[in-house]
CSV table of C-alpha atoms in Angstrom, one decimal:
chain,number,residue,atom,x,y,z
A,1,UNK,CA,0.0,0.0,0.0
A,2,UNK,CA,0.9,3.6,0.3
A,3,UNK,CA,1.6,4.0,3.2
A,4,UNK,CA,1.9,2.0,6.7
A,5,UNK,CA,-1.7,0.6,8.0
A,6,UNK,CA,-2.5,0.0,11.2
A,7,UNK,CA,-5.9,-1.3,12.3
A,8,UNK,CA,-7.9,-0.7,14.5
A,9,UNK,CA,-7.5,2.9,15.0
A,10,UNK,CA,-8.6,2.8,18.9
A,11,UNK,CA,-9.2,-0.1,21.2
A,12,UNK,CA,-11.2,-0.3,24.3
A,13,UNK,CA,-11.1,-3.5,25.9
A,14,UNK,CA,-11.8,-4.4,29.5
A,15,UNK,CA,-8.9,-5.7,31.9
A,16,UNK,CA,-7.8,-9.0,31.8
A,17,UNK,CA,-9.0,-9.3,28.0
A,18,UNK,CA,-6.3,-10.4,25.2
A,19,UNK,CA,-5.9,-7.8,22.3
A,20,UNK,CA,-4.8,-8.1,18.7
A,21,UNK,CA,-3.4,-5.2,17.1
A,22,UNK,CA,-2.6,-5.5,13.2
A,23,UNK,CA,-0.2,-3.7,10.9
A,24,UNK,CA,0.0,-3.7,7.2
A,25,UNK,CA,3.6,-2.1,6.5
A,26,UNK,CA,4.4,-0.7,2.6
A,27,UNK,CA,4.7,-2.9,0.8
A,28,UNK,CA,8.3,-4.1,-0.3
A,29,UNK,CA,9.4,-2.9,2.9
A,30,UNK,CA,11.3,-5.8,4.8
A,31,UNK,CA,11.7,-4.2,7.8
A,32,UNK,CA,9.2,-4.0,10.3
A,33,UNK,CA,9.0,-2.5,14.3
A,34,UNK,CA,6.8,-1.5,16.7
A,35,UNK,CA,7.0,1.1,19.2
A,36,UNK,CA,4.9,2.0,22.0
A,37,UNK,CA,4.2,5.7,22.9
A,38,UNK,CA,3.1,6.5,26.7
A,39,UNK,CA,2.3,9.6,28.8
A,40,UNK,CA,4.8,8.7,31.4
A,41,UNK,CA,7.7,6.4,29.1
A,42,UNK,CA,8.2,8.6,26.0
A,43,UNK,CA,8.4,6.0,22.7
A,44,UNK,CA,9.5,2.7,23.6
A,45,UNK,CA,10.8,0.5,21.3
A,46,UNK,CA,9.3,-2.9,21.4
A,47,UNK,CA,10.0,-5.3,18.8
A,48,UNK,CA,12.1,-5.6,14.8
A,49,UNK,CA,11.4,-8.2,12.2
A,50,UNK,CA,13.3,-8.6,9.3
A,51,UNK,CA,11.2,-10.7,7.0
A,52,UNK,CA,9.2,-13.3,9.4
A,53,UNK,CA,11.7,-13.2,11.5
A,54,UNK,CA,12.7,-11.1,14.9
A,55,UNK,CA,15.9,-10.7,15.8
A,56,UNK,CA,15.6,-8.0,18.5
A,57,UNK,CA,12.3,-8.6,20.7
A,58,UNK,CA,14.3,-7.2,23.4
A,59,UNK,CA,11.8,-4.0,23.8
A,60,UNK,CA,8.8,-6.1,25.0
A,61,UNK,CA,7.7,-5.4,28.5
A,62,UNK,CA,6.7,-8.8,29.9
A,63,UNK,CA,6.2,-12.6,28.1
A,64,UNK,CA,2.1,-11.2,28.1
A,65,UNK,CA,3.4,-9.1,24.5
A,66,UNK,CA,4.2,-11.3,21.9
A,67,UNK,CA,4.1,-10.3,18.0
A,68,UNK,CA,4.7,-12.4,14.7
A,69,UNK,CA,5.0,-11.6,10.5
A,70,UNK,CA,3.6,-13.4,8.0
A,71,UNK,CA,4.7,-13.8,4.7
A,72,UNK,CA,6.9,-10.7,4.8
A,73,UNK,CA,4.0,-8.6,5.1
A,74,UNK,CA,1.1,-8.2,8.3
A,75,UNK,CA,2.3,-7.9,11.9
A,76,UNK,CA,0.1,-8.8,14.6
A,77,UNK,CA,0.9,-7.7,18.1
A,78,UNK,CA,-0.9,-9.7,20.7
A,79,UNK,CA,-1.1,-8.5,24.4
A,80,UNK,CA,-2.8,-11.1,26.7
A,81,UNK,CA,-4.2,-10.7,30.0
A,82,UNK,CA,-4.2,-6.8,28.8
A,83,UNK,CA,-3.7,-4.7,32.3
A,84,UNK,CA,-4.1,-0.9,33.0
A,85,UNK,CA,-0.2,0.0,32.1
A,86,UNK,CA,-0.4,-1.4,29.1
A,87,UNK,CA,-2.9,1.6,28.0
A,88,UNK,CA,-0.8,3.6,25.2
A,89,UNK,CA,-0.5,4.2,21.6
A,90,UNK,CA,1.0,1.4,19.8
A,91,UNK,CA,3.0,2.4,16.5
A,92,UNK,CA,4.2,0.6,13.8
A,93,UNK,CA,6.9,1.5,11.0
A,94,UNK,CA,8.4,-0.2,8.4
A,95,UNK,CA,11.4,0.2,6.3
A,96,UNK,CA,13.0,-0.5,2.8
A,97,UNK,CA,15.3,-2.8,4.4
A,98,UNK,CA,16.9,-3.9,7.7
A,99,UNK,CA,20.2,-4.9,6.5
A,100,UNK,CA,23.1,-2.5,5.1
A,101,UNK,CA,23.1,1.1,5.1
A,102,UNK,CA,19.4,0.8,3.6
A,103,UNK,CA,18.7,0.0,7.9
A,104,UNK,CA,19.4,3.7,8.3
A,105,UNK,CA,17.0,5.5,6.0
A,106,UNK,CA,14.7,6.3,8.6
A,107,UNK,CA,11.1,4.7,9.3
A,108,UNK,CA,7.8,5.3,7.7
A,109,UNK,CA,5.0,5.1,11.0
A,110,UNK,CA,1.8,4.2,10.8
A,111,UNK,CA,-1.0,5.9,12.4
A,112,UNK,CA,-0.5,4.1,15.6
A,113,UNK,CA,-3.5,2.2,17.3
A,114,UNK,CA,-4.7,3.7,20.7
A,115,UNK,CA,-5.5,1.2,23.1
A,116,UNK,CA,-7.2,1.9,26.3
A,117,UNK,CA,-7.7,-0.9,29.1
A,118,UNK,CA,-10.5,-0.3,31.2
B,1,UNK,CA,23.7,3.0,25.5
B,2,UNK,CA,22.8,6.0,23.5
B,3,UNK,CA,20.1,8.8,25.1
B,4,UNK,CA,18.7,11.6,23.6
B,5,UNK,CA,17.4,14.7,25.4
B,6,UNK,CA,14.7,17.4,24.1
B,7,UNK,CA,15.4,20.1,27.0
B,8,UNK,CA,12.2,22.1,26.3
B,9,UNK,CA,8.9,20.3,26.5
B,10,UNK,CA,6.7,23.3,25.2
B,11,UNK,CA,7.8,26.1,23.1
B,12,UNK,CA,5.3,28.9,21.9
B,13,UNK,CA,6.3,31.5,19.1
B,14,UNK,CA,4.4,33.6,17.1
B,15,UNK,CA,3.7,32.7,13.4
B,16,UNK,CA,6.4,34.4,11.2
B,17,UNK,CA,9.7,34.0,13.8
B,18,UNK,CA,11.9,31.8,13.6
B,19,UNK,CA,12.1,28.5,15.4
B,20,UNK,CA,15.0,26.3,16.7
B,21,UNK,CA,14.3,23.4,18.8
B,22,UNK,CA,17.4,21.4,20.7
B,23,UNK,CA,18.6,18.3,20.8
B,24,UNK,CA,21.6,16.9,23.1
B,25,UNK,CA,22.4,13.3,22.0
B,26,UNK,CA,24.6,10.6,23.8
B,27,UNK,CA,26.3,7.9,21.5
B,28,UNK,CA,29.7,6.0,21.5
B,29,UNK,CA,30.2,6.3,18.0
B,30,UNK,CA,29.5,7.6,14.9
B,31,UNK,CA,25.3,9.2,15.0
B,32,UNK,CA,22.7,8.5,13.1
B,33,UNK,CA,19.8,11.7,14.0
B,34,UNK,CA,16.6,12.3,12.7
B,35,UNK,CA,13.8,14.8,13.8
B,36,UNK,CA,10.1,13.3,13.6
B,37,UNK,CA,7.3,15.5,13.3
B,38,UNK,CA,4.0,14.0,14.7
B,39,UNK,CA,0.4,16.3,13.9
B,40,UNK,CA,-2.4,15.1,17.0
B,41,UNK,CA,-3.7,11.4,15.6
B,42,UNK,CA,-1.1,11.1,13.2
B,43,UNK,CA,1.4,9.1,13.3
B,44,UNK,CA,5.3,10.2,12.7
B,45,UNK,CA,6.6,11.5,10.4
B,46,UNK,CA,10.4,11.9,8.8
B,47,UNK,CA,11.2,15.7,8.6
B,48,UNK,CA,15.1,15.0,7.9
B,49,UNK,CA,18.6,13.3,8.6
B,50,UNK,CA,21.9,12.8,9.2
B,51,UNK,CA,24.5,10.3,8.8
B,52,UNK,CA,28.0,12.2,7.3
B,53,UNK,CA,29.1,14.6,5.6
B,54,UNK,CA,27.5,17.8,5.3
B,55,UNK,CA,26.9,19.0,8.8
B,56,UNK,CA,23.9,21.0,7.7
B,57,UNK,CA,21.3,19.2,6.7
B,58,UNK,CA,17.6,20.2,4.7
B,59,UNK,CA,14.4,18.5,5.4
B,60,UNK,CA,10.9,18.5,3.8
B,61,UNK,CA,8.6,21.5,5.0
B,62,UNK,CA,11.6,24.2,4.9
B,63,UNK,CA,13.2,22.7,8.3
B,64,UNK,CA,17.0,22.1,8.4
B,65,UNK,CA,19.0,21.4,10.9
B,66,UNK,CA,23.0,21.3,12.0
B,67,UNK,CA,24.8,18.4,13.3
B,68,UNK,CA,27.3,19.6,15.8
B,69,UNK,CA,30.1,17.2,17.5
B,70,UNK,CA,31.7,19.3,19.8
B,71,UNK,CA,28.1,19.8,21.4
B,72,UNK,CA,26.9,17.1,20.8
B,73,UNK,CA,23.4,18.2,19.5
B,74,UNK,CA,21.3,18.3,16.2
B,75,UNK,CA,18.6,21.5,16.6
B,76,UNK,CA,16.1,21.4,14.1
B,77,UNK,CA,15.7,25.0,13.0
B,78,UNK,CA,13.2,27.1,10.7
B,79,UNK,CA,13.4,30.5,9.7
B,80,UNK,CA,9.8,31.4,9.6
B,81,UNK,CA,7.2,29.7,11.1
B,82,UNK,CA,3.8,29.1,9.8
B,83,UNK,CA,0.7,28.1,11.9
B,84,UNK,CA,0.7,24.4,10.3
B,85,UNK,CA,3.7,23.8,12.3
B,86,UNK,CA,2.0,22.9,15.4
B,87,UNK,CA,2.6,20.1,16.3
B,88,UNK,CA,5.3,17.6,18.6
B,89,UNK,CA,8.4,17.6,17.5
B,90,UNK,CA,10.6,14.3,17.9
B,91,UNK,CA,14.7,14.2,17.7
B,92,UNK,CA,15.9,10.8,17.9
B,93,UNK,CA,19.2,8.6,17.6
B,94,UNK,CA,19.8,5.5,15.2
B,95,UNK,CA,22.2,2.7,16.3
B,96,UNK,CA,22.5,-0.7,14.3
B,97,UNK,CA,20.9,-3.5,16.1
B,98,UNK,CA,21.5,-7.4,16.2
B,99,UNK,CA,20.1,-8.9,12.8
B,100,UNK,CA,20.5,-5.8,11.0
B,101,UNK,CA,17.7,-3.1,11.7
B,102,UNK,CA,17.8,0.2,13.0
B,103,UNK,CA,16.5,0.9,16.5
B,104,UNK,CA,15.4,4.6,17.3
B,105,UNK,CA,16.4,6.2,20.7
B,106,UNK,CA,13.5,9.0,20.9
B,107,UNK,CA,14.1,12.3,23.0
B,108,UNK,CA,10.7,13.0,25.3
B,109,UNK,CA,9.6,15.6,22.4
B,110,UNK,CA,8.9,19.0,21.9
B,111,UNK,CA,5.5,20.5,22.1
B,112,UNK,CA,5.3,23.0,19.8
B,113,UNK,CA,2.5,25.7,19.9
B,114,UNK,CA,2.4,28.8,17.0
B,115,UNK,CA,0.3,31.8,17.7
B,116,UNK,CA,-1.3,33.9,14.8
């Protein structure tokens, strides 16, 4: 696509209750991350694929975040057991590549999805 | 590990001034900067970059900004202002990551608030 979709655009689910959150980077673009973006943390990195797989998962906060690729494309990041703290906006961004000096081209973000736990 | 700082969290000027926003950066080795602009409900987006070379850099939207070692810092700057410009303001630092990939250090961000 044209740009980097993320879906849904805001989430309100009740505490306790897993969450899928969905992102649809350009396409051609091999690199994938998300970010989280909270009142009290700033943007937080979370997670990088490079094709299906992810070598750096070292930015997600607890084994209740967990977040796969298929086919080089979708992203789905799931949080189970979704708790108060995890309330934020959750961003994704892709690349042209992860690898070489392509790596350092800069991000395109999404949208972000807003998810509120109530 | 590198850091970023944005020392000023809201900065107000009047449409038509000028504009510089700082940013102090922490790194071991050679940076990678960027500034992000983000609009409220938008995502971010890239206004420019730096990896070598020219120490003054130009950016989409008539923003530049200057690269300076000694100080470590990268301000984003713009000579006029217009109102469209409101909006938060991210600098942030690129390091090279285990697989390949490029993970972004953000600074807190700059609130930025134009007056007519």
């Amino acid at each position: 696509g044209a740009g980097v979709s993320q879906s849904p655009s805001n989430k309100v689910t009740e505490k306790g209750k897993d969450v899928e959150l969905r992102c649809d980077p350009i396409s051609g673009h091999t690199a994938l991350y998300w970010y989280r973006q909270s009142l009290g943390q700033g943007l937080e990195f979370l997670i990088y694929f490079q094709g299906n797989s992810a070598p750096d998962k070292s930015g997600l906060p607890s084994d209740r975040f967990s977040a796969e690729r298929t086919g080089g494309s979708v992203s789905t990041l799931t949080i189970q057991r979704t708790q108060q703290e995890d309330s934020a906006v959750y961003l994704c961004a892709s690349s042209r590549s992860g690898t070489g000096t392509n790596r350092l081209y800069g991000y395109t973000f999404g949208s972000g999805t807003r998810l509120t736990v109530v | 590990a590198q850091s970023v700082t944005q020392p000023d969290i809201h900065i107000t000027v009047s449409e038509g001034a000028s504009l510089e926003l700082r940013c102090n950066y922490s790194y071991g080795a050679t940076p990678y900067l960027f500034w992000y602009v983000q609009s409220p409900g938008q995502g971010l987006q890239l206004l420019l970059k730096y990896f070598s070379g020219d120490t003054l850099v130009q950016g989409i939207k008539g923003f530049e900004a200057e690269f300076k070692r000694s100080q470590s810092s990268f301000n984003l700057r713009k000579p006029s202002v217009h109102w469209s410009d409101a909006a938060e303001y991210f600098c942030a630092v690129g390091a090279g990551i285990t697989g390949g990939g490029n993970k972004l250090t953000f600074g807190t961000g700059t609130q930025l608030k134009v007056e007519l």
